[in-house]
Coordinates of C-alpha atoms in Angstrom, one line a residue:
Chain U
X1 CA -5.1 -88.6 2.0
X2 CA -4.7 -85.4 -0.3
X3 CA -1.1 -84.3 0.2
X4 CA -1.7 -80.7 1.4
X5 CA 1.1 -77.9 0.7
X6 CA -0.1 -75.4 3.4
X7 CA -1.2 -75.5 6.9
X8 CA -2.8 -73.1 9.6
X9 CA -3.6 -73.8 13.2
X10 CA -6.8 -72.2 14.5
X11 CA -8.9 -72.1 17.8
X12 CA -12.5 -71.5 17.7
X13 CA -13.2 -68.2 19.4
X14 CA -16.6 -68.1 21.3
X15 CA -18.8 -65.4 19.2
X16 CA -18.1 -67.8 16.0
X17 CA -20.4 -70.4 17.8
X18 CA -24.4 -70.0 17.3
X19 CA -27.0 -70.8 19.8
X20 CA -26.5 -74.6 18.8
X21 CA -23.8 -74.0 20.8
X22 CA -21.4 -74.8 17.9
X23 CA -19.3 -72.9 15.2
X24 CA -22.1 -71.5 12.7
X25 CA -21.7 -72.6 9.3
X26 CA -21.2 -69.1 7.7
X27 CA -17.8 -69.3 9.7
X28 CA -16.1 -72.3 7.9
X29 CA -16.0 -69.6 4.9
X30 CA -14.3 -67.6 7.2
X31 CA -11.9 -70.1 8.3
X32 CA -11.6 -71.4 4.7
X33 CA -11.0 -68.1 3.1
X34 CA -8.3 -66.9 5.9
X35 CA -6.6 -69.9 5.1
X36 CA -6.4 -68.8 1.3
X37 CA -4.6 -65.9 1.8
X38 CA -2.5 -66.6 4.7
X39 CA -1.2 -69.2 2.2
X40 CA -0.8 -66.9 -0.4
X41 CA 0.8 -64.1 1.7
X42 CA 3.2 -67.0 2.3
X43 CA 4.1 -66.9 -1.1
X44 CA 4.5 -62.8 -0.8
X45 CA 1.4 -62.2 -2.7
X46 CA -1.4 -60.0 -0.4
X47 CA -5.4 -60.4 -1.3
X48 CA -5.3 -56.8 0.1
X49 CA -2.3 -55.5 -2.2
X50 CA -3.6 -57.2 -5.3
X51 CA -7.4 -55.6 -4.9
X52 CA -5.4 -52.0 -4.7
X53 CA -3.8 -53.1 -8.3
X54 CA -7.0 -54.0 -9.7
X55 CA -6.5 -57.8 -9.3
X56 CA -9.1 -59.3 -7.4
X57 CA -9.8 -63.3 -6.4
X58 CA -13.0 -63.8 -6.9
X59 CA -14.8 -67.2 -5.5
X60 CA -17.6 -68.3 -8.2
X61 CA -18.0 -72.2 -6.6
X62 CA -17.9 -73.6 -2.9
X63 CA -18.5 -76.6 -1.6
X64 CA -18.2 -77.6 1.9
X65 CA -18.8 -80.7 3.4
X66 CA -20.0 -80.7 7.0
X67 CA -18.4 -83.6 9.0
X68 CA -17.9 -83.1 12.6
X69 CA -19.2 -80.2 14.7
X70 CA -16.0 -77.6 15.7
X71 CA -16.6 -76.7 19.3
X72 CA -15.7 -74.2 21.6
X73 CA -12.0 -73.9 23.0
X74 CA -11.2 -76.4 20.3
X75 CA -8.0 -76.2 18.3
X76 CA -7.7 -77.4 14.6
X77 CA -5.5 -77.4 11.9
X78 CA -6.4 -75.9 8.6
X79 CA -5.2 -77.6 5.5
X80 CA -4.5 -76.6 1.3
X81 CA -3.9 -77.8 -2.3
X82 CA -4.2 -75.9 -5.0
X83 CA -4.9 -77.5 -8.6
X84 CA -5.5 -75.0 -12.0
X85 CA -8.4 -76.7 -14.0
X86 CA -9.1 -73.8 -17.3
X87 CA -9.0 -70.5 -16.1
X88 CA -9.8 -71.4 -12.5
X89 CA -7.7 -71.8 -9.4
X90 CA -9.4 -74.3 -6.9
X91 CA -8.7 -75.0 -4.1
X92 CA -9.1 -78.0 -2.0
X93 CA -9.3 -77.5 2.3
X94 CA -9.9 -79.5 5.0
X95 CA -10.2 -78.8 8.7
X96 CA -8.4 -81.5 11.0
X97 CA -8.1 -82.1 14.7
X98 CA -4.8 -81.4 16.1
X99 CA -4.0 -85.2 16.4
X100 CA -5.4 -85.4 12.5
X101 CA -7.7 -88.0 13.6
X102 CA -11.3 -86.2 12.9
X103 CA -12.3 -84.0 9.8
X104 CA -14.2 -81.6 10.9
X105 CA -15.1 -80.3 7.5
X106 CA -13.7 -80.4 3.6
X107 CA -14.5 -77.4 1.0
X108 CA -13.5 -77.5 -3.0
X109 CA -13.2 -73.8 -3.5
X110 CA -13.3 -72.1 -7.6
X111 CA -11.8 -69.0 -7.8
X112 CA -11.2 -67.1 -10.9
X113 CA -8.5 -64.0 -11.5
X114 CA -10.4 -60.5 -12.2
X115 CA -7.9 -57.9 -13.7
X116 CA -9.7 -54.7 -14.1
X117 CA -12.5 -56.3 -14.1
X118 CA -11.9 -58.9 -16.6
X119 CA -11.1 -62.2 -16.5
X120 CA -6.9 -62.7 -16.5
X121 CA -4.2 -64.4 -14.3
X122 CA -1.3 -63.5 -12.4
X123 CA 1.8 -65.1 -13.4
X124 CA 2.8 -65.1 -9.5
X125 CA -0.3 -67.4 -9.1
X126 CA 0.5 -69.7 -12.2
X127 CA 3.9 -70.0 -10.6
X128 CA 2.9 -70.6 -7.5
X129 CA 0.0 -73.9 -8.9
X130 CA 3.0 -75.0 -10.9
X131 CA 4.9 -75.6 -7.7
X132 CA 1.7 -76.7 -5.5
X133 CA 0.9 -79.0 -8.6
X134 CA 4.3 -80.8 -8.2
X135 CA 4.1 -81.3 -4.7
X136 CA 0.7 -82.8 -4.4
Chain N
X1 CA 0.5 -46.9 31.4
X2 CA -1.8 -49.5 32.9
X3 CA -0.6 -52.7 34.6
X4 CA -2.6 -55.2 31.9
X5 CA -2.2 -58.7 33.5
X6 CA -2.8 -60.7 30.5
X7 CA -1.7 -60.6 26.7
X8 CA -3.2 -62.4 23.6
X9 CA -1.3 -61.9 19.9
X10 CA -4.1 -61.4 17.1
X11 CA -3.6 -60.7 13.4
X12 CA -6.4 -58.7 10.9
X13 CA -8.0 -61.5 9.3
X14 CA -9.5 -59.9 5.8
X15 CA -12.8 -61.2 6.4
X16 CA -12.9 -58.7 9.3
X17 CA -12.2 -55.6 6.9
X18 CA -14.9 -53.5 5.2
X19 CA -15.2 -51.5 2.2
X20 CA -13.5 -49.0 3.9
X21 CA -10.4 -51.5 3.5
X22 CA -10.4 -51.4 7.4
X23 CA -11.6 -53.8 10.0
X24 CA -15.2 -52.7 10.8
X25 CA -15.4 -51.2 14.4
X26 CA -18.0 -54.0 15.3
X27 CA -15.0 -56.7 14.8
X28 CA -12.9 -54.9 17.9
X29 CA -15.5 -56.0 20.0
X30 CA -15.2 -59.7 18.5
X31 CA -11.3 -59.2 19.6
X32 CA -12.0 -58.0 22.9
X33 CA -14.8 -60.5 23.9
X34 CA -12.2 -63.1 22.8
X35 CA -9.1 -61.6 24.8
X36 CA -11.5 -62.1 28.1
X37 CA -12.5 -65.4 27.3
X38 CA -8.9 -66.4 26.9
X39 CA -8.0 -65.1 29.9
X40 CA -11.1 -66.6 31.8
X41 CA -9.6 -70.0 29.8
X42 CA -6.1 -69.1 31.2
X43 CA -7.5 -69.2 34.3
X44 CA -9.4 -72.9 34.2
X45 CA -12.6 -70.7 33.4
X46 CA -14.5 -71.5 30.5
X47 CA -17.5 -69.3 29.8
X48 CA -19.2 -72.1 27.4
X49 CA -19.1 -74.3 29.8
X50 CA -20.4 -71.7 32.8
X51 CA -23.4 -71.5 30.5
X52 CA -24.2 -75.3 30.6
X53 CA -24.2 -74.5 33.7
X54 CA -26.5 -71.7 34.4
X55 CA -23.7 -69.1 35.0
X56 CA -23.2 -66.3 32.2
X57 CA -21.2 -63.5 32.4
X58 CA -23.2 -60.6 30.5
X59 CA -21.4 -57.5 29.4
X60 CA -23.9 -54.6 30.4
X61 CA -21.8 -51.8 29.2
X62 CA -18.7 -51.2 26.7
X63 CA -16.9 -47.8 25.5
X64 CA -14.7 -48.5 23.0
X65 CA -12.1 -44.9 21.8
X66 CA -10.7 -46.3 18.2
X67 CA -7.4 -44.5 18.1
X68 CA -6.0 -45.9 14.5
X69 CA -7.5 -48.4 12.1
X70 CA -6.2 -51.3 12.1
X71 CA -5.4 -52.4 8.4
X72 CA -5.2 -55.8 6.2
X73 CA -2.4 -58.2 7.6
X74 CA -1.9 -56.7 10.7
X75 CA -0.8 -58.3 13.8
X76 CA -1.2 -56.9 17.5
X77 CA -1.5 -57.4 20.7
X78 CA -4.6 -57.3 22.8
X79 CA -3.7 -56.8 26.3
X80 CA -6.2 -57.1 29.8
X81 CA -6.7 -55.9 33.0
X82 CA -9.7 -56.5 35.5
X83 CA -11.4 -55.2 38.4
X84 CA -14.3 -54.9 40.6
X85 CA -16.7 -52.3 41.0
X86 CA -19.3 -53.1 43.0
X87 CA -21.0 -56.3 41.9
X88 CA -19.4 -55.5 38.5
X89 CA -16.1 -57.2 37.0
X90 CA -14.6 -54.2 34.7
X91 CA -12.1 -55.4 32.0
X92 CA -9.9 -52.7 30.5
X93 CA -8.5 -53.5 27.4
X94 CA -6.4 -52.3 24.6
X95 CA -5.3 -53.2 21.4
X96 CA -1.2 -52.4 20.6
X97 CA 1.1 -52.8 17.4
X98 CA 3.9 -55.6 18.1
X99 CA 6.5 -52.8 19.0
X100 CA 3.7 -51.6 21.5
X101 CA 4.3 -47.8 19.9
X102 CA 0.8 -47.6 18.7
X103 CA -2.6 -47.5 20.5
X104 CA -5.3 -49.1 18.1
X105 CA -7.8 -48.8 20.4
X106 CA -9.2 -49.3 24.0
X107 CA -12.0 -50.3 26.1
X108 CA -13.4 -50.4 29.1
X109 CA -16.2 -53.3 29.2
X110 CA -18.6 -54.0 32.5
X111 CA -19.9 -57.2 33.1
X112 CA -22.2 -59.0 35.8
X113 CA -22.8 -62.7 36.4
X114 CA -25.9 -63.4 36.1
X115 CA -26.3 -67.4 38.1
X116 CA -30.1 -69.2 36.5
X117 CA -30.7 -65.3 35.8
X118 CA -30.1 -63.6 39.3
X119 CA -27.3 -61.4 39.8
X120 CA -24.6 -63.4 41.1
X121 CA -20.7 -64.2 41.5
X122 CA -18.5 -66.8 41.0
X123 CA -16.4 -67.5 44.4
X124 CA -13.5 -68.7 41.3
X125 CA -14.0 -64.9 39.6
X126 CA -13.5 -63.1 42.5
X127 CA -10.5 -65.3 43.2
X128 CA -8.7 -64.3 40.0
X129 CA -10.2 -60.5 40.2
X130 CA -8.4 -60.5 43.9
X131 CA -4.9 -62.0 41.9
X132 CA -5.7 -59.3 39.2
X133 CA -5.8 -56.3 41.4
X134 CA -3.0 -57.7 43.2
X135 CA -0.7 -57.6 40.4
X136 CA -1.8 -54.2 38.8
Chain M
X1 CA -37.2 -39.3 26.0
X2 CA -34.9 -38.2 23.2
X3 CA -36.3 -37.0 20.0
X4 CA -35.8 -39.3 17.9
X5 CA -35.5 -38.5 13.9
X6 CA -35.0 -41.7 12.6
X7 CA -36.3 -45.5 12.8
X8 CA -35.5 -48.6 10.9
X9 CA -37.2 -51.7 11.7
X10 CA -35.1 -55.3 12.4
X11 CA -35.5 -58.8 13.0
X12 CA -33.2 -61.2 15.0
X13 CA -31.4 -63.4 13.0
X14 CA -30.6 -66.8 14.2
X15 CA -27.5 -66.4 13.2
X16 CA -26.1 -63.1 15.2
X17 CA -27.2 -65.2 18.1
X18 CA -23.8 -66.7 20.4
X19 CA -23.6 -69.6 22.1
X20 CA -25.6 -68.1 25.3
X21 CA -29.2 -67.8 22.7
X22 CA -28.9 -64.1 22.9
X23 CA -28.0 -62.0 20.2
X24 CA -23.8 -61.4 20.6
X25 CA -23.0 -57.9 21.7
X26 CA -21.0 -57.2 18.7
X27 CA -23.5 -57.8 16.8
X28 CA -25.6 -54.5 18.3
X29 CA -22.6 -52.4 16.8
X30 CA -23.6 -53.8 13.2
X31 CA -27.6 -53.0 13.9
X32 CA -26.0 -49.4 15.1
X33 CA -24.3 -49.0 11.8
X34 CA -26.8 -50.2 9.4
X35 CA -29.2 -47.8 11.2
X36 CA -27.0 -44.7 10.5
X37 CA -26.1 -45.6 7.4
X38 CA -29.5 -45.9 6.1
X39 CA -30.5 -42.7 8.1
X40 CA -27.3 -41.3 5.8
X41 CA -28.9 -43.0 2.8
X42 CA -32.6 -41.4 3.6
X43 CA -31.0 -38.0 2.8
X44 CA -29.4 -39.1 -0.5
X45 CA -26.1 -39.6 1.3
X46 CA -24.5 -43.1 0.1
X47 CA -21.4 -43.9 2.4
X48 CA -20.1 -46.4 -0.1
X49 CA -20.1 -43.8 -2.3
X50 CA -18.5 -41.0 -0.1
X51 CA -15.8 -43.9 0.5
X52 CA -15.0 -44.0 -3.7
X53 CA -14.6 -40.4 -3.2
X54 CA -12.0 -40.7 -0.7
X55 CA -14.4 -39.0 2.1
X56 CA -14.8 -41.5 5.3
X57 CA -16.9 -41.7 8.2
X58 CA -14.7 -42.6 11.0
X59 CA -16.3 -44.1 14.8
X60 CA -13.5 -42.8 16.8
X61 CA -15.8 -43.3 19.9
X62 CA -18.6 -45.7 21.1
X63 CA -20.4 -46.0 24.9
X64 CA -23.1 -48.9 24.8
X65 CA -25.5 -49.9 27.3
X66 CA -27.2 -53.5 27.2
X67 CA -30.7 -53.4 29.2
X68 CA -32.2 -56.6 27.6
X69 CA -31.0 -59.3 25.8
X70 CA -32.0 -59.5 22.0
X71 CA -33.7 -63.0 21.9
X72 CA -34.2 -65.2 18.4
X73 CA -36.5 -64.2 16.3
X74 CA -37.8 -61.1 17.7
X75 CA -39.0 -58.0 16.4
X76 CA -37.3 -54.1 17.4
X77 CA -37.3 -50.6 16.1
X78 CA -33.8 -48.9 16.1
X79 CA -34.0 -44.9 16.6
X80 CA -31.5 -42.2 16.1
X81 CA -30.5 -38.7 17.1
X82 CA -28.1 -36.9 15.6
X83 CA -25.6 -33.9 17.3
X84 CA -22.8 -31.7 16.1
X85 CA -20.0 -31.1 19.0
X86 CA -17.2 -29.8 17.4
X87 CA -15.8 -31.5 15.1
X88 CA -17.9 -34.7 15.9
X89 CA -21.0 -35.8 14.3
X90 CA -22.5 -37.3 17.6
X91 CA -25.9 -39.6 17.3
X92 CA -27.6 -40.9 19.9
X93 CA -29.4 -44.4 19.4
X94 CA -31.6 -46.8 20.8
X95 CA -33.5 -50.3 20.3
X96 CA -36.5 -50.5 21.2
X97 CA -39.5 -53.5 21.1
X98 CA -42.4 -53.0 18.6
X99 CA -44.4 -51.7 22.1
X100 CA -41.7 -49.3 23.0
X101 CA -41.9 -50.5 26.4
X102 CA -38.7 -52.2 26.5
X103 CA -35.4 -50.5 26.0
X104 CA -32.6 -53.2 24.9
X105 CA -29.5 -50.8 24.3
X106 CA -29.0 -47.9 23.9
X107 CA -25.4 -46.4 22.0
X108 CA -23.5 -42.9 21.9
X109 CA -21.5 -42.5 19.0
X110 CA -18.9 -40.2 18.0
X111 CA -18.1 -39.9 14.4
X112 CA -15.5 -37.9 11.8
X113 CA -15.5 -37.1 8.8
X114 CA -11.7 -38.0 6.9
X115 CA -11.5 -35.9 3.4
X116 CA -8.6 -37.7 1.0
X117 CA -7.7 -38.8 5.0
X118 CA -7.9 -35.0 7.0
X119 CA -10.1 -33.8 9.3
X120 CA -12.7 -32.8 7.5
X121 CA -16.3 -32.0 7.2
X122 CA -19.3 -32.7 4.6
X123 CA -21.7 -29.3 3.6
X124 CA -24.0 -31.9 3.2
X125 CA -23.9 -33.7 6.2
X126 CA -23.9 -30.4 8.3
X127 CA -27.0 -29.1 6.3
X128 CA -28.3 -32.7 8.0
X129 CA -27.4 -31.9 11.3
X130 CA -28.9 -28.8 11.4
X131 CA -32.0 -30.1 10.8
X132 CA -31.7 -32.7 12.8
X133 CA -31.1 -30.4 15.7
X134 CA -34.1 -28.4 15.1
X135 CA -36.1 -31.4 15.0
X136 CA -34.8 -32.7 17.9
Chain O
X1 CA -37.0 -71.9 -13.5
X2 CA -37.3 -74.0 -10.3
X3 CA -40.5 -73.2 -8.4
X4 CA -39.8 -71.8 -5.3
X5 CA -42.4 -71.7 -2.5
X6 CA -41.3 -69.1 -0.4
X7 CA -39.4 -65.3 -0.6
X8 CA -37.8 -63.3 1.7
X9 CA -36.7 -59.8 1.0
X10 CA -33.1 -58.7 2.2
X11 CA -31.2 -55.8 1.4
X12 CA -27.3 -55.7 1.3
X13 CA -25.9 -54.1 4.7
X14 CA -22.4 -52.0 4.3
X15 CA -20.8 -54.4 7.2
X16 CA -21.5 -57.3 5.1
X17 CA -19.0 -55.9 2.5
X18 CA -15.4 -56.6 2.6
X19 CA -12.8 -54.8 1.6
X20 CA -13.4 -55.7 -2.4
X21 CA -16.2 -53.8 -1.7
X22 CA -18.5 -56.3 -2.6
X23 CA -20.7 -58.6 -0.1
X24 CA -18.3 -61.5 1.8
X25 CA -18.4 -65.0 0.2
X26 CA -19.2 -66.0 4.0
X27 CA -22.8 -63.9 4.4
X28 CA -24.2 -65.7 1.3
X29 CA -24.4 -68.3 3.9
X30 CA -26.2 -66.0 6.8
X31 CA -28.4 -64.3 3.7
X32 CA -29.1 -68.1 2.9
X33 CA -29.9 -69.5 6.8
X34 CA -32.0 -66.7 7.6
X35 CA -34.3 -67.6 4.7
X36 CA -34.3 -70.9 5.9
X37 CA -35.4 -69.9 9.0
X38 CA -38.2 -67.7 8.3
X39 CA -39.3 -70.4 5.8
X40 CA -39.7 -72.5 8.8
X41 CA -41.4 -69.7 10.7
X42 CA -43.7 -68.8 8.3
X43 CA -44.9 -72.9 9.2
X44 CA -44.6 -72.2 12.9
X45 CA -41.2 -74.2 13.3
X46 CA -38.6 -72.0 15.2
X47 CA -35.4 -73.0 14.7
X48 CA -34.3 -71.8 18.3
X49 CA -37.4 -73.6 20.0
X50 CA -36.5 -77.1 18.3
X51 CA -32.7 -76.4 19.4
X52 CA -34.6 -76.1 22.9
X53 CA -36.5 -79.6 22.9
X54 CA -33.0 -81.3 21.8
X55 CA -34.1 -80.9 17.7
X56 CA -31.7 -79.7 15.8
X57 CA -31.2 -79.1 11.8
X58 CA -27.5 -79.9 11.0
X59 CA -26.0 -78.6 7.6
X60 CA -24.3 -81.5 6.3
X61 CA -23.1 -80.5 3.1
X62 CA -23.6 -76.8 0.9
X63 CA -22.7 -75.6 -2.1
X64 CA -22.7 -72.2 -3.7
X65 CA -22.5 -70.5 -7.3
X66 CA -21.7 -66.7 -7.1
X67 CA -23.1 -65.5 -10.5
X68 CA -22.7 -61.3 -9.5
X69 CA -21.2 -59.7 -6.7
X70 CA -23.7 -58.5 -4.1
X71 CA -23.0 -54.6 -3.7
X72 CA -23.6 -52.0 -1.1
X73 CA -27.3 -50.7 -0.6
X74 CA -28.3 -53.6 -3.4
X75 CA -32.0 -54.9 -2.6
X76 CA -32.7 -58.1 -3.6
X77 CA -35.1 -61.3 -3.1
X78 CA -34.1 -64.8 -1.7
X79 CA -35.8 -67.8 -2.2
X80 CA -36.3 -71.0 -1.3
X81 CA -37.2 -74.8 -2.7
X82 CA -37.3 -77.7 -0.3
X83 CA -37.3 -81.7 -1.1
X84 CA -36.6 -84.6 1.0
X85 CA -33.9 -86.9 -0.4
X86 CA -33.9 -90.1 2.1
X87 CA -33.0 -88.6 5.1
X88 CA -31.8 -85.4 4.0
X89 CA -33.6 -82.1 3.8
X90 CA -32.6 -80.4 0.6
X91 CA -32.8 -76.7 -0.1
X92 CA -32.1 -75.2 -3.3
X93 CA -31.9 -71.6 -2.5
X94 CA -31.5 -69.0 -4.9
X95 CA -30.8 -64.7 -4.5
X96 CA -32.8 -62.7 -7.7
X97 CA -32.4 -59.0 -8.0
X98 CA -35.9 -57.0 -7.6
X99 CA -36.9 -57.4 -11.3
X100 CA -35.7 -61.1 -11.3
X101 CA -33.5 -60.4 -14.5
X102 CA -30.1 -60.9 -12.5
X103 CA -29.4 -64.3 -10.6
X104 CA -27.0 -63.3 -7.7
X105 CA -26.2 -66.6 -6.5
X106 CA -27.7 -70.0 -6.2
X107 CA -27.1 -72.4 -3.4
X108 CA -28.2 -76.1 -2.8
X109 CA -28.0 -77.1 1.4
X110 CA -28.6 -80.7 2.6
X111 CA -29.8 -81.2 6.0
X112 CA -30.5 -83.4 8.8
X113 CA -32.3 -83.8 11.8
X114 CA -30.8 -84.9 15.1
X115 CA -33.3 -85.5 17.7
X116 CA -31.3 -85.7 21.1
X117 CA -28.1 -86.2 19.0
X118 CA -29.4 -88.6 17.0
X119 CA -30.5 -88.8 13.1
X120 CA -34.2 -88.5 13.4
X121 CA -36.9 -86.8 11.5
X122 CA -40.0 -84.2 12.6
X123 CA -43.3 -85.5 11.3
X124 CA -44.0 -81.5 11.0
X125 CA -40.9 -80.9 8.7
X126 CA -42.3 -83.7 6.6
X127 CA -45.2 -82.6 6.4
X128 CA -44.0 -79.2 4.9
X129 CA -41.7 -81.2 2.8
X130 CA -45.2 -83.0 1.6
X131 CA -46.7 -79.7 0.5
X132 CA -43.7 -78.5 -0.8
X133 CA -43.0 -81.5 -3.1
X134 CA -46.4 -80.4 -4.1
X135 CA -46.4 -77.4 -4.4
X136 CA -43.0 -76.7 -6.7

């Protein structure tokens, strides 16, 4: 197994479920991206802040893979690593059951840093992959 | 202030902001649908499973007064109390910062059970409603 | 019935639809936004662009009735009155079916207008509301 | 360029936009279901009447390329390939601007069929698959 540096517990709320009756797949995005930058305001660096500086993260690639159904009232645990391949961050998530026994879903997320528009990086961000790279 | 019976912490997910940098007034209503459900949950009342079941609770009227935005990275507390009006269960609900100084917002939501369509109640509702009005 | 001065046409998407088939009610608050927005946009009035110039359209109130539930797939026309009371642009809306026979909801809501974030008000959107109101 | 056999027009709604201003990775994914769906439609499959007889589609595995942000009040045009790939149902799903000079994003979906939970297949699905095989 991937050795994750981050973790969030969720619980699916009720209007995130379609009329399948389960969570729609939009949603993962949601849960996916929330995860991002709780795991980043973790590390004292805001999505929110940096877009008021100029400095947005901008997702060019997702894949998600679609494993197990999340249902309603169910809890999960929301998991990260963070690799720097070029000029992109990406991240790797997966959704688990609380006992770690199902995946629910896995995503390999590009993101690339835009500063004023163009294409930079944060120094806070290289630090923080440096440090995510030695622990995974 | 009210006598709210029931209390659920929340925290602005970014995802639930628009370009207005604030959570879209649609979203409150995401919070407060969820703060009910919880409760029903709290309560050994699932409203997924009262649908397999033929039993939905239907809100048939919501005001909603949006007293401050709430903002990026915010947590708060959604707080619930319920009653009966006639063959309606009325939730009124409010959104407060941690230190419970500031009012986000408030609502007042009516709902009906509707049982394989009719109008209907649920002998386990009126239980809790009679529990709720006891204590507020 | 109200004097309407504005219609949009919609579509259920399958997607806005909750667990219970029907569309979720938070969802109507998104149709009820779009609709004034484009009503905004119909008189050369961008909100994204009032945003950039620090000039916000605030809900600070919102009353909705549900008559019928929004079902997959189907076809409705969303009208719109608008009002001046005080300092509150207040419009009036309504989703209707393609046949007008069946009202699904119907939604007050109260608006303000925040210059560089004061109470303010728009030339532009007053010259609006005057019409509206002799239209109406 | 890939031929697509079917187009849907959408137009970017404000609430779609977070608070980069810009539409939310997540809506991609409702922008690229809803086209889906209507696809279907447009063949006299609704995706809410199969969920109904115990058929339903099941996203197994997406992924997405954002190429340009989405903005506010942006019209643009979605459309939609379809192949069968052993069991799967693939879509490669692309958003143009009007004039088709600016590729938004592009987006390839596998699907399944589960017919009372189980993997199964609709001889009506295949038989669009048929014409679309032919057809692009």
């Amino acid at each position: 197994m991937r050795n994750y540096i981050f973790e969030l517990p969720f619980e699916v709320r009720d209007y995130e479920c379609d009329l399948q009756g389960i969570v729609n797949n939009a949603v993962y995005q949601n849960y996916f991206e929330h995860t991002r930058h709780k795991f980043l305001l973790s590390k004292n660096i805001s999505f929110s802040e940096l877009h008021k500086k100029g400095i947005d993260a901008v997702v060019v690639k997702v894949e998600i893979s679609f494993k197990h159904s999340l249902l309603p009232d169910t809890p999960f645990i929301s998991k990260l690593s963070l690799k720097k391949e070029g000029v992109r961050y990406v991240f790797h998530q997966a959704l688990f059951s609380i006992d770690n026994q199902t995946l629910f879903a896995s995503a390999r997320t590009e993101t690339v840093i835009l500063n004023q528009g163009k294409l930079g990086f944060t120094p806070e961000l290289d630090a923080i992959v440096q440090e995510a790279e030695t622990l995974s």
